[in-house]
Coordinates of C-alpha atoms in Angstrom, one line a residue:
Chain A
M56 CA 109.6 113.5 79.0
I57 CA 109.5 116.7 80.8
E58 CA 108.9 116.0 84.7
V59 CA 106.5 118.5 86.0
T60 CA 105.9 119.0 89.7
D61 CA 104.4 122.3 90.1
P62 CA 100.3 122.3 89.5
D63 CA 100.7 126.0 88.3
D64 CA 103.3 125.3 85.6
P65 CA 102.2 127.5 82.7
R66 CA 103.2 124.9 80.3
L67 CA 100.1 122.9 81.5
D68 CA 97.8 125.9 80.9
E69 CA 95.8 124.6 78.2
Y70 CA 94.9 121.2 80.5
R71 CA 93.2 123.4 82.8
F72 CA 90.0 123.8 81.2
L73 CA 89.1 120.6 79.7
R74 CA 85.5 121.1 79.9
T75 CA 85.5 124.0 77.4
A76 CA 88.9 123.7 75.7
D77 CA 87.3 121.2 73.2
R78 CA 84.7 123.7 72.0
R79 CA 85.3 125.5 68.9
P80 CA 87.3 128.8 69.2
D81 CA 84.1 130.9 68.3
R82 CA 82.1 129.4 71.4
P83 CA 82.7 130.6 75.1
G84 CA 85.8 129.6 76.4
G85 CA 86.5 127.3 73.3
L86 CA 90.3 126.7 72.3
G87 CA 89.3 124.4 69.5
L88 CA 91.4 121.7 70.8
V89 CA 91.0 117.9 70.3
I90 CA 91.3 116.0 73.4
A91 CA 92.0 112.5 74.0
E92 CA 91.8 110.5 77.2
G93 CA 93.5 107.2 78.3
T94 CA 96.2 105.3 76.5
I95 CA 93.7 103.4 73.8
A96 CA 92.4 106.7 72.5
V97 CA 95.7 108.5 72.9
S98 CA 97.3 106.0 70.9
R99 CA 94.7 106.3 68.3
M100 CA 95.5 110.2 68.2
L101 CA 99.1 109.3 67.8
A102 CA 98.4 107.2 64.7
S103 CA 95.8 109.9 63.3
R104 CA 96.3 112.9 61.0
Y105 CA 95.7 115.1 64.0
P106 CA 98.7 117.2 65.0
V107 CA 99.6 116.3 68.6
R108 CA 100.6 119.6 70.5
S109 CA 101.5 117.9 73.9
M110 CA 100.7 115.0 76.3
L111 CA 100.2 114.8 79.9
G112 CA 100.3 112.0 82.0
V113 CA 101.6 109.6 84.9
R114 CA 105.0 107.8 84.0
R115 CA 103.5 104.3 84.1
K116 CA 100.8 105.4 81.3
L117 CA 103.1 107.3 79.1
E118 CA 105.7 104.6 79.0
T119 CA 103.1 102.5 77.1
L120 CA 102.7 104.8 74.3
P121 CA 104.8 105.3 71.1
P122 CA 107.2 108.4 71.1
V123 CA 105.8 111.7 69.9
D124 CA 107.2 114.8 68.3
A125 CA 105.7 117.1 71.0
P126 CA 106.2 117.8 74.8
V127 CA 105.3 114.9 77.0
Y128 CA 104.7 116.2 80.6
V129 CA 105.0 113.8 83.1
T130 CA 103.6 114.0 86.7
T131 CA 101.7 112.5 89.5
A132 CA 98.0 111.5 89.4
E133 CA 97.6 114.0 92.4
V134 CA 99.3 117.3 90.2
M135 CA 97.2 116.1 87.2
A136 CA 94.0 116.1 89.0
E137 CA 94.7 119.5 90.6
V138 CA 95.7 120.8 87.0
I139 CA 92.6 119.5 85.3
G140 CA 90.2 120.1 88.1
F141 CA 88.8 116.8 88.4
H142 CA 90.1 113.2 89.0
L143 CA 90.7 111.6 85.6
N144 CA 91.5 107.7 86.3
R145 CA 92.7 107.1 82.8
G146 CA 96.2 108.6 83.8
V147 CA 96.9 110.2 80.5
L148 CA 95.8 112.9 78.1
A149 CA 96.9 114.2 74.7
M150 CA 95.8 117.3 72.9
A151 CA 95.8 118.0 69.3
D152 CA 94.8 121.0 66.9
R153 CA 92.0 120.6 64.7
P154 CA 93.1 120.1 61.2
E155 CA 91.3 121.5 58.3
P156 CA 87.8 119.5 57.6
L157 CA 88.4 117.1 55.1
S158 CA 86.5 117.3 51.7
V159 CA 83.6 115.2 50.9
S160 CA 85.7 113.7 48.0
S161 CA 88.5 112.5 50.3
V162 CA 85.8 110.8 52.4
I163 CA 84.2 109.0 49.7
D164 CA 87.0 108.1 46.9
G165 CA 87.6 104.6 47.4
A166 CA 85.0 103.9 50.0
R167 CA 82.5 101.1 49.9
R168 CA 80.6 101.8 53.0
L169 CA 79.6 105.1 54.3
V170 CA 77.4 106.4 57.1
V171 CA 75.4 109.4 56.8
L172 CA 73.8 111.0 59.8
E173 CA 71.1 113.7 60.2
G174 CA 70.2 115.5 63.6
V175 CA 72.4 113.2 65.7
G176 CA 73.1 115.8 68.4
D177 CA 74.2 113.7 71.5
H178 CA 77.8 113.3 71.8
E179 CA 77.8 109.8 73.4
N180 CA 75.5 108.5 70.6
L181 CA 77.9 110.1 67.8
G182 CA 80.9 108.8 69.6
A183 CA 79.4 105.3 69.8
L184 CA 78.4 105.5 66.1
F185 CA 82.1 106.2 65.1
R186 CA 83.2 103.2 67.4
N187 CA 80.7 100.8 66.0
A188 CA 81.3 102.0 62.2
A189 CA 85.1 101.4 63.0
G190 CA 84.6 97.8 64.4
L191 CA 82.1 96.8 61.4
G192 CA 84.2 98.4 58.7
V193 CA 82.6 101.5 57.5
D194 CA 84.9 103.6 55.5
G195 CA 83.8 106.8 56.3
V196 CA 81.1 109.2 58.1
L197 CA 79.3 112.1 56.8
L198 CA 77.2 114.5 58.6
G199 CA 74.0 116.0 57.4
A200 CA 72.2 118.9 59.1
G201 CA 71.8 119.1 63.0
C202 CA 74.8 116.9 63.9
S203 CA 77.2 117.7 66.8
D204 CA 80.7 118.2 66.5
P205 CA 82.3 114.7 66.7
L206 CA 85.7 116.1 68.0
Y207 CA 83.9 117.1 71.4
R208 CA 85.9 115.2 74.4
R209 CA 82.8 113.0 75.1
S210 CA 82.5 111.9 71.7
V211 CA 86.4 111.1 71.4
R212 CA 86.0 109.4 74.5
V213 CA 82.9 107.2 73.9
S214 CA 84.4 106.5 70.4
M215 CA 87.4 105.1 71.9
G216 CA 89.3 107.3 69.9
H217 CA 87.9 106.4 66.7
V218 CA 86.6 109.6 65.7
L219 CA 90.3 110.3 64.9
A220 CA 90.6 107.4 62.6
V221 CA 87.4 107.2 60.5
P222 CA 87.5 110.1 58.0
F223 CA 84.3 112.2 58.5
T224 CA 83.0 115.6 57.1
T225 CA 80.1 117.7 56.7
L226 CA 77.7 117.1 53.9
S227 CA 75.7 120.2 52.5
P228 CA 73.8 121.4 51.3
W229 CA 71.4 119.0 53.1
P230 CA 69.8 116.7 52.0
D231 CA 70.4 117.8 48.4
G232 CA 74.2 116.8 49.1
L233 CA 73.1 113.0 49.1
K234 CA 72.9 113.3 45.2
L235 CA 76.7 113.6 45.2
L236 CA 77.0 110.3 46.7
Q237 CA 74.3 108.9 44.5
D238 CA 76.4 110.2 41.3
N239 CA 79.4 108.3 42.8
G240 CA 77.5 105.1 42.6
F241 CA 76.4 104.6 46.4
T242 CA 72.9 103.3 46.9
V243 CA 71.7 105.7 49.8
M244 CA 69.8 103.5 52.3
A245 CA 67.7 105.5 54.7
L246 CA 67.1 103.4 58.1
A247 CA 63.6 104.2 59.4
P248 CA 61.1 102.3 61.4
A249 CA 58.5 102.8 58.8
G250 CA 60.9 101.7 56.0
A251 CA 59.5 99.9 53.1
A252 CA 62.0 97.0 53.1
D253 CA 63.2 94.5 56.0
L254 CA 67.0 95.0 56.3
S255 CA 67.3 91.2 56.6
S256 CA 65.8 91.0 52.9
V257 CA 68.0 93.4 51.4
T258 CA 70.8 92.3 49.1
P259 CA 73.7 94.7 50.3
P260 CA 74.8 96.9 47.1
V261 CA 78.3 97.2 46.0
K262 CA 78.7 100.9 47.4
A263 CA 76.3 101.6 50.2
A264 CA 75.4 104.8 52.5
V265 CA 73.4 104.0 55.5
M266 CA 71.6 107.1 56.7
L267 CA 70.5 107.3 60.3
G268 CA 68.7 110.0 62.1
S269 CA 68.4 110.8 65.9
E270 CA 66.7 108.7 68.1
G271 CA 63.6 110.5 68.8
P272 CA 62.2 112.2 65.6
G273 CA 64.3 109.9 63.3
L274 CA 65.2 111.1 59.9
T275 CA 63.3 113.9 58.4
A276 CA 60.6 113.4 55.5
E277 CA 63.1 115.3 53.3
A278 CA 66.2 113.1 53.9
I279 CA 64.0 109.8 53.5
A280 CA 62.5 111.1 50.3
A281 CA 66.3 112.0 49.0
A282 CA 67.5 108.3 49.6
D283 CA 67.3 105.5 47.2
M284 CA 65.4 103.3 49.7
A285 CA 64.1 102.9 53.3
V286 CA 64.9 99.9 55.3
K287 CA 63.8 98.9 58.8
I288 CA 65.2 96.6 61.3
P289 CA 62.5 93.9 62.2
M290 CA 61.4 95.0 65.8
V291 CA 59.0 93.4 68.1
G292 CA 55.7 95.1 68.0
G293 CA 55.4 98.1 70.4
V294 CA 58.8 98.3 71.3
D295 CA 60.7 101.5 71.1
S296 CA 63.5 101.8 68.3
L297 CA 66.9 100.8 69.2
N298 CA 69.3 103.5 70.4
V299 CA 70.7 105.1 67.1
A300 CA 74.2 103.9 67.6
T301 CA 73.0 100.3 68.0
A302 CA 70.6 100.6 65.1
G303 CA 73.7 101.5 63.0
A304 CA 75.7 98.5 64.2
V305 CA 73.0 96.2 63.3
A306 CA 72.6 97.9 59.9
F307 CA 76.5 97.6 59.6
Y308 CA 76.6 94.3 60.5
A309 CA 73.5 93.5 58.2
L310 CA 74.9 95.1 55.2
G311 CA 78.3 93.0 55.6
L312 CA 80.2 96.2 55.9
G313 CA 84.0 95.1 56.1
R314 CA 83.2 92.0 54.5
Chain B
M231 CA 45.3 111.9 92.8
I232 CA 46.7 113.8 95.7
E233 CA 47.9 117.2 95.7
V234 CA 51.0 117.8 97.8
T235 CA 52.5 121.2 98.4
D236 CA 54.8 120.7 101.1
P237 CA 58.1 119.1 100.3
D238 CA 58.5 117.7 103.9
D239 CA 55.3 115.7 103.6
P240 CA 55.9 112.5 105.2
R241 CA 53.9 110.5 102.5
L242 CA 56.9 111.5 100.3
D243 CA 59.5 110.1 102.5
E244 CA 60.6 107.4 100.2
Y245 CA 61.3 109.6 97.3
R246 CA 64.1 111.3 99.4
F247 CA 66.6 108.7 98.8
L248 CA 66.4 107.8 95.3
R249 CA 70.2 107.3 95.0
T250 CA 70.2 104.4 97.8
A251 CA 66.5 103.5 97.8
D252 CA 66.9 101.0 94.8
R253 CA 69.5 99.2 96.6
R254 CA 68.8 95.7 98.2
P255 CA 67.6 96.1 101.9
D256 CA 70.9 94.4 103.1
R257 CA 72.9 97.1 101.5
P258 CA 73.4 100.8 103.0
G259 CA 70.5 102.9 102.6
G260 CA 68.9 100.1 100.7
L261 CA 64.9 100.0 100.6
G262 CA 64.7 97.3 97.9
L263 CA 62.3 99.5 95.9
V264 CA 62.3 99.5 92.1
I265 CA 62.1 103.1 90.6
A266 CA 60.8 103.9 87.3
E267 CA 61.4 107.4 85.8
G268 CA 59.6 109.2 83.1
T269 CA 56.5 108.4 81.3
I270 CA 57.7 105.5 79.1
A271 CA 59.2 103.4 81.8
V272 CA 56.6 104.3 84.4
S273 CA 54.0 103.0 82.0
R274 CA 55.9 99.6 81.4
M275 CA 56.0 99.5 85.4
L276 CA 52.3 99.7 85.6
A277 CA 51.9 97.0 82.8
S278 CA 54.3 94.8 84.8
R279 CA 54.2 92.2 87.5
Y280 CA 55.7 94.7 89.8
P281 CA 53.3 96.0 92.5
V282 CA 53.4 99.7 92.2
R283 CA 53.5 101.4 95.9
S284 CA 53.2 105.0 94.7
M285 CA 53.6 107.6 92.1
L286 CA 54.7 111.0 92.1
G287 CA 54.7 113.8 89.3
V288 CA 53.4 116.6 87.9
R289 CA 50.0 116.9 86.7
R290 CA 50.8 117.2 82.9
K291 CA 52.7 113.9 83.2
L292 CA 50.4 111.9 85.4
E293 CA 47.3 112.8 83.0
T294 CA 49.2 110.7 80.2
L295 CA 49.1 107.6 82.5
P296 CA 46.5 104.8 83.1
P297 CA 44.9 104.6 86.4
V298 CA 46.7 102.7 89.2
D299 CA 45.7 101.2 92.3
A300 CA 48.0 103.2 94.6
P301 CA 48.6 106.7 95.8
V302 CA 49.2 109.1 93.2
Y303 CA 50.9 112.3 94.4
V304 CA 50.6 115.5 92.2
T305 CA 53.0 118.3 92.7
T306 CA 55.0 120.9 91.1
A307 CA 58.4 120.5 89.4
E308 CA 59.9 122.6 92.1
V309 CA 58.6 120.5 95.2
M310 CA 59.4 117.6 93.2
A311 CA 63.3 118.6 93.0
E312 CA 63.3 119.6 96.5
V313 CA 61.7 116.2 97.6
I314 CA 64.2 114.1 95.6
G315 CA 67.2 116.4 96.2
F316 CA 68.0 117.0 92.4
H317 CA 66.2 118.2 89.3
L318 CA 64.4 115.3 87.2
N319 CA 63.5 116.6 84.1
R320 CA 61.2 113.6 83.3
G321 CA 58.5 114.8 85.7
V322 CA 57.3 111.5 86.9
L323 CA 58.5 108.7 89.1
A324 CA 56.9 105.3 90.2
M325 CA 57.8 103.1 93.1
A326 CA 57.2 99.4 93.2
D327 CA 58.3 96.5 95.6
R328 CA 60.4 93.9 94.5
P329 CA 58.5 90.8 93.8
E330 CA 60.0 87.4 94.4
P331 CA 62.7 86.5 91.7
L332 CA 61.3 84.2 89.1
S333 CA 62.3 80.7 88.9
V334 CA 64.7 79.5 85.9
S335 CA 61.7 77.2 84.7
S336 CA 59.2 80.2 84.4
V337 CA 61.8 82.3 82.3
I338 CA 62.7 79.3 80.0
D339 CA 59.4 77.6 79.5
G340 CA 57.8 78.3 76.1
A341 CA 60.9 80.5 75.1
R342 CA 62.9 80.3 72.2
R343 CA 65.6 83.0 72.5
L344 CA 67.3 83.5 75.4
V345 CA 70.2 85.7 76.7
V346 CA 72.6 84.5 79.2
L347 CA 75.1 87.0 81.0
E348 CA 78.3 86.6 82.8
G349 CA 80.1 89.3 84.5
V350 CA 77.9 92.1 83.1
G351 CA 78.5 94.6 86.1
D352 CA 77.9 97.8 84.5
H353 CA 74.4 99.0 84.9
E354 CA 74.0 100.9 81.9
N355 CA 75.3 98.1 79.9
L356 CA 72.8 95.8 81.6
G357 CA 70.0 98.2 81.0
A358 CA 70.9 98.7 77.3
L359 CA 70.9 95.0 76.9
F360 CA 67.3 94.7 78.1
R361 CA 66.4 97.2 75.8
N362 CA 68.0 95.5 73.0
A363 CA 66.7 92.3 74.0
A364 CA 63.0 93.7 74.0
G365 CA 63.6 95.3 70.8
L366 CA 65.0 92.3 69.0
G367 CA 62.5 89.5 70.3
V368 CA 64.3 87.7 73.2
D369 CA 61.9 86.2 75.7
G370 CA 64.2 86.2 78.7
V371 CA 67.5 86.9 80.3
L372 CA 69.4 84.6 82.8
L373 CA 72.2 86.0 85.0
G374 CA 75.1 84.2 85.5
A375 CA 78.0 84.9 87.9
G376 CA 79.2 88.6 88.6
C377 CA 76.1 90.3 87.0
S378 CA 74.7 93.4 88.6
D379 CA 71.2 93.8 89.7
P380 CA 68.9 95.0 86.8
L381 CA 66.6 96.4 89.0
Y382 CA 68.8 99.4 90.0
R383 CA 67.4 102.8 89.1
R384 CA 70.2 103.5 86.3
S385 CA 69.5 100.1 84.6
V386 CA 65.8 100.5 84.7
R387 CA 66.3 104.0 83.2
V388 CA 68.7 103.0 80.4
S389 CA 66.3 99.8 79.5
M390 CA 63.4 102.4 79.0
G391 CA 61.7 100.3 81.5
H392 CA 62.4 97.0 79.7
V393 CA 63.9 95.1 82.6
L394 CA 60.4 95.4 84.0
A395 CA 58.9 93.4 81.0
V396 CA 61.5 90.9 79.9
P397 CA 61.5 88.1 82.6
F398 CA 64.9 87.2 83.9
T399 CA 66.4 85.4 86.9
T400 CA 69.7 84.2 88.3
L401 CA 71.2 81.1 86.7
S402 CA 73.2 79.0 89.4
P403 CA 75.3 77.1 89.9
W404 CA 77.5 78.8 87.3
P405 CA 78.4 77.8 84.6
D406 CA 77.0 74.4 85.3
G407 CA 73.3 75.7 85.2
L408 CA 73.8 76.1 81.7
K409 CA 73.3 72.3 81.6
L410 CA 69.6 73.1 82.4
L411 CA 69.3 75.0 79.2
Q412 CA 70.7 72.3 77.1
D413 CA 68.5 69.8 78.6
N414 CA 65.6 71.9 77.7
G415 CA 66.8 71.9 73.9
F416 CA 68.7 75.3 74.0
T417 CA 72.0 75.6 72.1
V418 CA 73.8 77.8 74.1
M419 CA 76.0 80.0 71.8
A420 CA 78.9 81.9 73.5
L421 CA 79.8 85.1 71.8
A422 CA 83.3 85.8 71.8
P423 CA 86.1 87.4 69.7
A424 CA 87.9 84.0 69.3
G425 CA 84.9 82.2 68.5
A426 CA 85.4 79.6 65.9
A427 CA 82.2 80.4 63.8
D428 CA 81.3 83.6 62.1
L429 CA 78.1 84.6 63.4
S430 CA 76.7 85.3 60.0
S431 CA 77.4 81.7 58.9
V432 CA 75.7 79.9 61.6
T433 CA 72.1 78.7 60.9
P434 CA 69.9 79.9 63.9
P435 CA 68.9 76.9 66.0
V436 CA 65.2 76.6 67.0
K437 CA 65.8 77.3 70.5
A438 CA 69.1 79.6 70.9
A439 CA 70.8 81.1 74.2
V440 CA 73.3 83.7 73.2
M441 CA 75.9 84.0 76.1
L442 CA 77.7 87.5 76.5
G443 CA 80.4 88.6 78.9
S444 CA 81.6 91.8 80.2
E445 CA 83.3 94.3 77.9
G446 CA 86.8 93.9 79.1
P447 CA 87.7 90.3 79.7
G448 CA 84.8 88.8 78.0
L449 CA 83.5 85.3 79.1
T450 CA 85.4 82.9 81.3
A451 CA 87.2 79.8 79.7
E452 CA 84.5 78.0 81.9
A453 CA 81.4 79.5 80.5
I454 CA 83.0 79.1 76.9
A455 CA 83.7 75.4 77.4
A456 CA 80.3 74.9 78.9
A457 CA 78.7 76.5 75.8
D458 CA 77.8 74.2 72.8
M459 CA 79.5 76.6 70.3
A460 CA 81.4 79.8 70.1
V461 CA 80.6 82.3 67.6
K462 CA 82.2 85.9 66.6
I463 CA 81.1 88.9 65.2
P464 CA 82.9 89.5 62.0
M465 CA 85.2 92.8 63.1
V466 CA 87.7 94.7 61.2
G467 CA 91.3 93.8 62.2
G468 CA 92.7 95.5 65.2
V469 CA 89.5 97.2 66.4
D470 CA 88.3 96.9 69.7
S471 CA 85.0 94.6 70.4
L472 CA 81.7 96.4 70.4
N473 CA 80.0 97.5 73.5
V474 CA 78.6 94.4 75.1
A475 CA 75.1 95.5 74.8
T476 CA 75.7 96.5 70.9
A477 CA 77.4 93.1 70.4
G478 CA 74.2 91.6 71.9
A479 CA 71.9 93.5 69.4
V480 CA 73.9 92.4 66.5
A481 CA 73.6 88.8 67.7
F482 CA 69.9 89.0 68.5
Y483 CA 69.3 90.5 65.0
A484 CA 71.6 87.7 63.4
L485 CA 69.9 84.9 64.9
G486 CA 66.5 86.2 63.7
L487 CA 65.4 86.6 67.3
G488 CA 61.7 87.6 67.1
R489 CA 61.2 86.6 63.6

């Protein structure tokens, strides 16, 4: 551990712009870094394929984490707040580089349960989907058209670091890329309020890909048409659909993902 | 509709302190008002037992709402932002008085599906629980020890206004008040990661009360001991439990609430 007492220490420079450093390098202020906050998310980062560049935190938090082959800067909560520009009550941060995206085949080979997303642009919903996916046994996530970047800081945080653990990649062209899943034995199940089949009446297929759309507009007609079936969660009349991450959790549970 | 052009108009005074007006009158700045934001939540308020005091909004939003027996102030987005002190992109607000709390018997009489909460202090989680409860057919919510006030503005917003529709009240003494549910034929099912029974193996009882604790500590040992059974959602090893509202949604679905 490297003790740091000066908030202007240049070794901490990449911690000064947390609000933009997670953007892709082609975006304003973007450094393309992946940021984990708090011991739970940081420990998931340390266990992940993401190459850690450095860590910054207070001693009490850093001491709970396993060793890492990168600089570990230890400081006070006050210096930390001064460096990052706001008070972060989780007391520890880790930075990683973005590795190359996974190939579709590396996400789907050996998988039995996949989630496919379309138009999920909200970072919190995306993070929550990964958390629910991890908890309920989903093997991988495929991002169709219109999804945000799951490696944004807020998604990483809301996911409790699970975006770093659950394999994901982009599926394109969209929605024609779904054919690839079907060719690999997956039944693509579109979750849609107007779905023909009630989720509770569906026998879970051996290999299932659950497809979810964004909260307002839902899945596009093209995506639903490309699926093998459309299923719905039985809802009480007149009530808005569930939040997309919650609907996902119900579907993952109902399909016995992870069992 | 009453046209208002002056942001200092005294008729709008109670809209100037949205951040505190929803607190109970015994709290600093508290006016004990219930605030609904956006056309969806406002329309639920208009359909609820909550006595509307007034509405404030831009014409385009107000015109989509049914008539109300209270002053309706119409203004511009700019004046609205000046009155409330920040920009509210939902364009319409309604204020209601807090009615007397419901009695426990008025919440449970005729109900088949109840939710019982302990220690749910996070306003967003509480709001999300009401949204999920409404969507999945829960008849009422009982608040045990340590829960926040569901009528706080943030809970109302996150619930999409459903806290105004799903009957709720406080259950005390805690946890001995659970006896009252059992005396009325409810099976009290504690949702706990260490629950003996797998949720998917439980035959839903005719009258079920699903009990959930807060995200970190979960239910207290006393609450679990007072339940008829403890059930768990099958989770993948080593993964954090789901968010409390998400766990609730999975349980409400699994128990066939609303079917």
